[in-house]
mmCIF file of C-alpha atoms in Angstrom:
data_model
loop_
_atom_site.group_PDB
_atom_site.id
_atom_site.type_symbol
_atom_site.label_atom_id
_atom_site.label_comp_id
_atom_site.label_asym_id
_atom_site.label_seq_id
_atom_site.Cartn_x
_atom_site.Cartn_y
_atom_site.Cartn_z
ATOM 1 C CA MET A 13 1.077 20.529 -23.429
ATOM 2 C CA ASN A 14 4.432 21.840 -22.093
ATOM 3 C CA TYR A 15 7.052 20.095 -20.217
ATOM 4 C CA ALA A 16 9.588 21.569 -17.992
ATOM 5 C CA THR A 17 12.407 19.231 -18.064
ATOM 6 C CA ILE A 18 13.552 15.752 -18.878
ATOM 7 C CA LYS A 19 15.998 13.808 -17.460
ATOM 8 C CA TRP A 20 17.389 11.183 -19.257
ATOM 9 C CA THR A 21 19.303 9.018 -16.749
ATOM 10 C CA ASP A 22 17.100 9.265 -13.323
ATOM 11 C CA ILE A 23 17.236 6.871 -10.668
ATOM 12 C CA ALA A 24 15.309 8.593 -8.466
ATOM 13 C CA ASN A 25 11.519 8.248 -10.014
ATOM 14 C CA GLY A 26 10.905 4.939 -10.328
ATOM 15 C CA GLU A 27 12.806 1.433 -10.482
ATOM 16 C CA GLY A 28 16.261 0.852 -12.495
ATOM 17 C CA VAL A 29 17.615 3.658 -14.813
ATOM 18 C CA ARG A 30 14.835 6.075 -16.642
ATOM 19 C CA ILE A 31 13.624 8.631 -18.428
ATOM 20 C CA SER A 32 11.876 10.898 -16.473
ATOM 21 C CA LEU A 33 9.017 13.555 -18.340
ATOM 22 C CA PHE A 34 8.134 16.348 -16.201
ATOM 23 C CA VAL A 35 4.853 17.766 -17.645
ATOM 24 C CA SER A 36 3.801 21.387 -16.959
ATOM 25 C CA GLY A 37 0.726 22.590 -15.351
ATOM 26 C CA CYS A 38 -0.408 21.499 -11.824
ATOM 27 C CA THR A 39 -3.766 22.942 -10.120
ATOM 28 C CA HIS A 40 -2.631 20.823 -6.416
ATOM 29 C CA ARG A 41 -0.172 23.552 -5.033
ATOM 30 C CA CYS A 42 0.997 21.174 -2.567
ATOM 31 C CA LYS A 43 2.964 22.811 0.492
ATOM 32 C CA ASN A 44 6.565 22.973 -0.307
ATOM 33 C CA CYS A 45 6.507 21.122 -3.679
ATOM 34 C CA PHE A 46 9.582 20.394 -4.912
ATOM 35 C CA ASN A 47 8.742 21.635 -8.588
ATOM 36 C CA GLN A 48 6.655 24.755 -8.178
ATOM 37 C CA ILE A 49 8.106 26.309 -11.438
ATOM 38 C CA ALA A 50 6.271 23.515 -13.154
ATOM 39 C CA TRP A 51 2.707 24.571 -11.967
ATOM 40 C CA ASP A 52 2.400 27.008 -14.699
ATOM 41 C CA PHE A 53 0.532 25.236 -17.895
ATOM 42 C CA ALA A 54 2.734 27.705 -19.708
ATOM 43 C CA TYR A 55 6.361 26.941 -18.521
ATOM 44 C CA GLY A 56 9.199 25.113 -20.378
ATOM 45 C CA GLU A 57 8.998 23.756 -24.118
ATOM 46 C CA VAL A 58 6.426 22.301 -26.390
ATOM 47 C CA PHE A 59 5.834 18.596 -26.194
ATOM 48 C CA ASP A 60 5.980 18.455 -29.812
ATOM 49 C CA GLU A 61 6.955 15.586 -32.290
ATOM 50 C CA THR A 62 10.578 16.182 -32.268
ATOM 51 C CA VAL A 63 10.912 16.040 -28.432
ATOM 52 C CA GLN A 64 8.661 12.540 -28.360
ATOM 53 C CA LYS A 65 11.071 11.214 -31.055
ATOM 54 C CA LYS A 66 14.178 11.865 -28.993
ATOM 55 C CA ILE A 67 12.298 10.282 -26.223
ATOM 56 C CA LEU A 68 11.319 7.183 -27.840
ATOM 57 C CA ASP A 69 14.833 6.634 -29.348
ATOM 58 C CA GLU A 70 16.201 7.218 -26.362
ATOM 59 C CA LEU A 71 14.060 4.412 -24.585
ATOM 60 C CA GLY A 72 15.713 1.866 -26.910
ATOM 61 C CA SER A 73 19.125 1.758 -24.862
ATOM 62 C CA GLY A 74 19.229 -0.952 -23.063
ATOM 63 C CA TYR A 75 20.080 0.190 -19.827
ATOM 64 C CA ILE A 76 16.925 2.305 -19.744
ATOM 65 C CA ALA A 77 14.306 0.556 -17.418
ATOM 66 C CA GLY A 78 11.307 2.899 -18.635
ATOM 67 C CA LEU A 79 9.553 6.097 -18.570
ATOM 68 C CA SER A 80 8.541 8.040 -15.403
ATOM 69 C CA LEU A 81 5.810 10.767 -15.792
ATOM 70 C CA LEU A 82 6.058 13.352 -13.436
ATOM 71 C CA GLY A 83 4.864 17.287 -13.528
ATOM 72 C CA GLY A 84 3.740 19.583 -12.534
ATOM 73 C CA GLU A 85 0.953 17.136 -13.069
ATOM 74 C CA PRO A 86 0.676 14.683 -15.647
ATOM 75 C CA LEU A 87 -2.862 13.985 -15.228
ATOM 76 C CA GLU A 88 -4.137 17.389 -15.586
ATOM 77 C CA PRO A 89 -7.457 17.550 -17.853
ATOM 78 C CA GLN A 90 -4.914 19.697 -20.252
ATOM 79 C CA ASN A 91 -2.177 17.007 -20.025
ATOM 80 C CA GLN A 92 -4.148 13.844 -20.985
ATOM 81 C CA ALA A 93 -4.983 14.350 -24.389
ATOM 82 C CA ALA A 94 -1.275 14.680 -25.264
ATOM 83 C CA LEU A 95 0.275 11.904 -22.945
ATOM 84 C CA LEU A 96 -2.392 9.575 -24.393
ATOM 85 C CA PRO A 97 -0.980 8.738 -28.017
ATOM 86 C CA PHE A 98 2.583 9.262 -27.081
ATOM 87 C CA ILE A 99 2.325 6.533 -23.927
ATOM 88 C CA LYS A 100 0.328 4.366 -26.457
ATOM 89 C CA LYS A 101 3.367 4.553 -28.649
ATOM 90 C CA VAL A 102 5.838 4.054 -26.057
ATOM 91 C CA LYS A 103 3.851 0.545 -25.128
ATOM 92 C CA GLU A 104 3.765 -0.313 -28.744
ATOM 93 C CA LEU A 105 7.515 0.179 -29.345
ATOM 94 C CA TYR A 106 8.764 -1.056 -26.170
ATOM 95 C CA PRO A 107 6.175 -3.319 -24.209
ATOM 96 C CA ASN A 108 8.767 -4.582 -21.920
ATOM 97 C CA LYS A 109 9.911 -0.906 -20.647
ATOM 98 C CA THR A 110 7.995 -0.027 -17.154
ATOM 99 C CA ILE A 111 5.851 3.161 -17.346
ATOM 100 C CA TRP A 112 5.668 4.916 -13.728
ATOM 101 C CA CYS A 113 2.881 7.836 -13.246
ATOM 102 C CA TYR A 114 3.069 10.497 -10.293
ATOM 103 C CA THR A 115 0.075 11.886 -9.778
ATOM 104 C CA GLY A 116 -1.314 14.154 -6.891
ATOM 105 C CA PHE A 117 -4.969 12.680 -7.792
ATOM 106 C CA VAL A 118 -6.407 9.888 -6.151
ATOM 107 C CA LEU A 119 -7.124 6.579 -7.908
ATOM 108 C CA ASP A 120 -10.810 5.017 -7.830
ATOM 109 C CA GLU A 121 -9.567 1.343 -7.798
ATOM 110 C CA SER A 122 -12.807 0.070 -8.702
ATOM 111 C CA THR A 123 -13.036 1.957 -11.944
ATOM 112 C CA GLY A 124 -9.790 2.699 -12.807
ATOM 113 C CA VAL A 125 -10.236 6.572 -13.287
ATOM 114 C CA LEU A 126 -9.605 9.441 -10.869
ATOM 115 C CA LYS A 127 -11.768 9.886 -7.465
ATOM 116 C CA GLU A 128 -11.389 13.437 -8.518
ATOM 117 C CA THR A 129 -14.896 12.997 -11.154
ATOM 118 C CA HIS A 130 -14.540 16.274 -12.362
ATOM 119 C CA LYS A 131 -10.655 15.817 -13.789
ATOM 120 C CA ASN A 132 -11.490 12.628 -15.506
ATOM 121 C CA THR A 133 -11.791 13.465 -19.386
ATOM 122 C CA PRO A 134 -12.175 10.585 -22.306
ATOM 123 C CA PHE A 135 -8.607 9.974 -22.048
ATOM 124 C CA THR A 136 -8.369 9.540 -18.441
ATOM 125 C CA LYS A 137 -9.300 5.369 -18.123
ATOM 126 C CA SER A 138 -7.163 4.538 -21.362
ATOM 127 C CA LEU A 139 -3.910 6.265 -19.955
ATOM 128 C CA ILE A 140 -3.947 5.072 -16.778
ATOM 129 C CA SER A 141 -4.631 1.923 -17.825
ATOM 130 C CA ALA A 142 -1.253 1.935 -19.969
ATOM 131 C CA PHE A 143 0.528 2.681 -16.534
ATOM 132 C CA ASP A 144 2.912 -0.099 -14.607
ATOM 133 C CA VAL A 145 2.859 2.096 -11.615
ATOM 134 C CA LEU A 146 0.793 4.659 -10.430
ATOM 135 C CA VAL A 147 2.066 6.814 -7.340
ATOM 136 C CA ASP A 148 -1.137 8.649 -6.193
ATOM 137 C CA GLY A 149 -1.995 11.264 -3.676
ATOM 138 C CA PRO A 150 -1.221 14.510 -3.085
ATOM 139 C CA TYR A 151 2.012 15.758 -1.204
ATOM 140 C CA VAL A 152 1.613 16.104 2.261
ATOM 141 C CA GLU A 153 4.088 18.158 4.428
ATOM 142 C CA GLU A 154 3.016 17.416 7.607
ATOM 143 C CA LEU A 155 3.279 13.675 6.487
ATOM 144 C CA LYS A 156 6.626 13.826 4.895
ATOM 145 C CA ASP A 157 8.804 10.963 5.663
ATOM 146 C CA ILE A 158 12.215 10.833 3.963
ATOM 147 C CA ARG A 159 12.540 6.459 4.378
ATOM 148 C CA LEU A 160 9.822 5.953 1.866
ATOM 149 C CA LYS A 161 10.736 4.586 -1.255
ATOM 150 C CA PHE A 162 9.577 6.536 -4.745
ATOM 151 C CA ARG A 163 7.195 8.815 -2.640
ATOM 152 C CA GLY A 164 7.556 12.102 -0.177
ATOM 153 C CA SER A 165 4.637 11.759 2.213
ATOM 154 C CA SER A 166 2.909 8.384 3.920
ATOM 155 C CA ASN A 167 -0.250 8.930 2.535
ATOM 156 C CA GLN A 168 1.006 8.622 -0.833
ATOM 157 C CA ARG A 169 0.451 4.875 -2.798
ATOM 158 C CA VAL A 170 2.426 3.242 -4.961
ATOM 159 C CA ILE A 171 0.086 0.994 -6.826
ATOM 160 C CA ASP A 172 0.338 -1.687 -9.090
ATOM 161 C CA VAL A 173 -1.831 -0.410 -11.740
ATOM 162 C CA GLN A 174 -2.357 -3.768 -13.733
ATOM 163 C CA LYS A 175 -3.046 -5.982 -11.090
ATOM 164 C CA THR A 176 -5.481 -3.329 -9.277
ATOM 165 C CA LEU A 177 -7.106 -3.012 -12.625
ATOM 166 C CA LYS A 178 -7.843 -6.683 -12.831
ATOM 167 C CA LYS A 179 -8.816 -7.108 -9.174
ATOM 168 C CA GLY A 180 -10.751 -3.768 -8.659
ATOM 169 C CA GLU A 181 -9.459 -3.050 -5.249
ATOM 170 C CA CYS A 182 -5.866 -1.684 -4.740
ATOM 171 C CA VAL A 183 -2.688 -3.804 -5.050
ATOM 172 C CA LEU A 184 0.381 -2.171 -3.925
ATOM 173 C CA TYR A 185 3.426 -2.427 -5.930
ATOM 174 C CA LEU A 186 5.464 -1.270 -2.577
ATOM 175 C CA ASP A 187 4.046 -1.011 1.245
#
């Protein structure tokens, strides 16, 4: 897996000061996407052990609230296998830090996987279940609303993943 960029002190993509990892590769191709350069799976740098260690080390800073995954598309099948062991390590080392994930796919609340079943892999359910917050749904230019917190268009949901998985129905983190 490649990544497009890392923002080491980001306040726009989740609550608090966060490290935001923008992975490479996206098949959604949303109209007026803010990060079209990251659509290419080969764009950027390799997400190797050195980069992962640096992120893990920086997450130890007291002022960092957690990690946000964006893209590109973190839940593209090609990215899931690389992200799962890394996210497990983040949870192991920093159980009190939150993990947010932004995806253009839509969560199936009753199963804990993606509604786009052909995009699910053996890693999907475990990966999603490690998230605290999932912002799901494609960006839709016609539904753009700059007043929305942590999302770009009104079709997107900010989901409390842990509560949703327990109830089997969508529990919003933010309305």
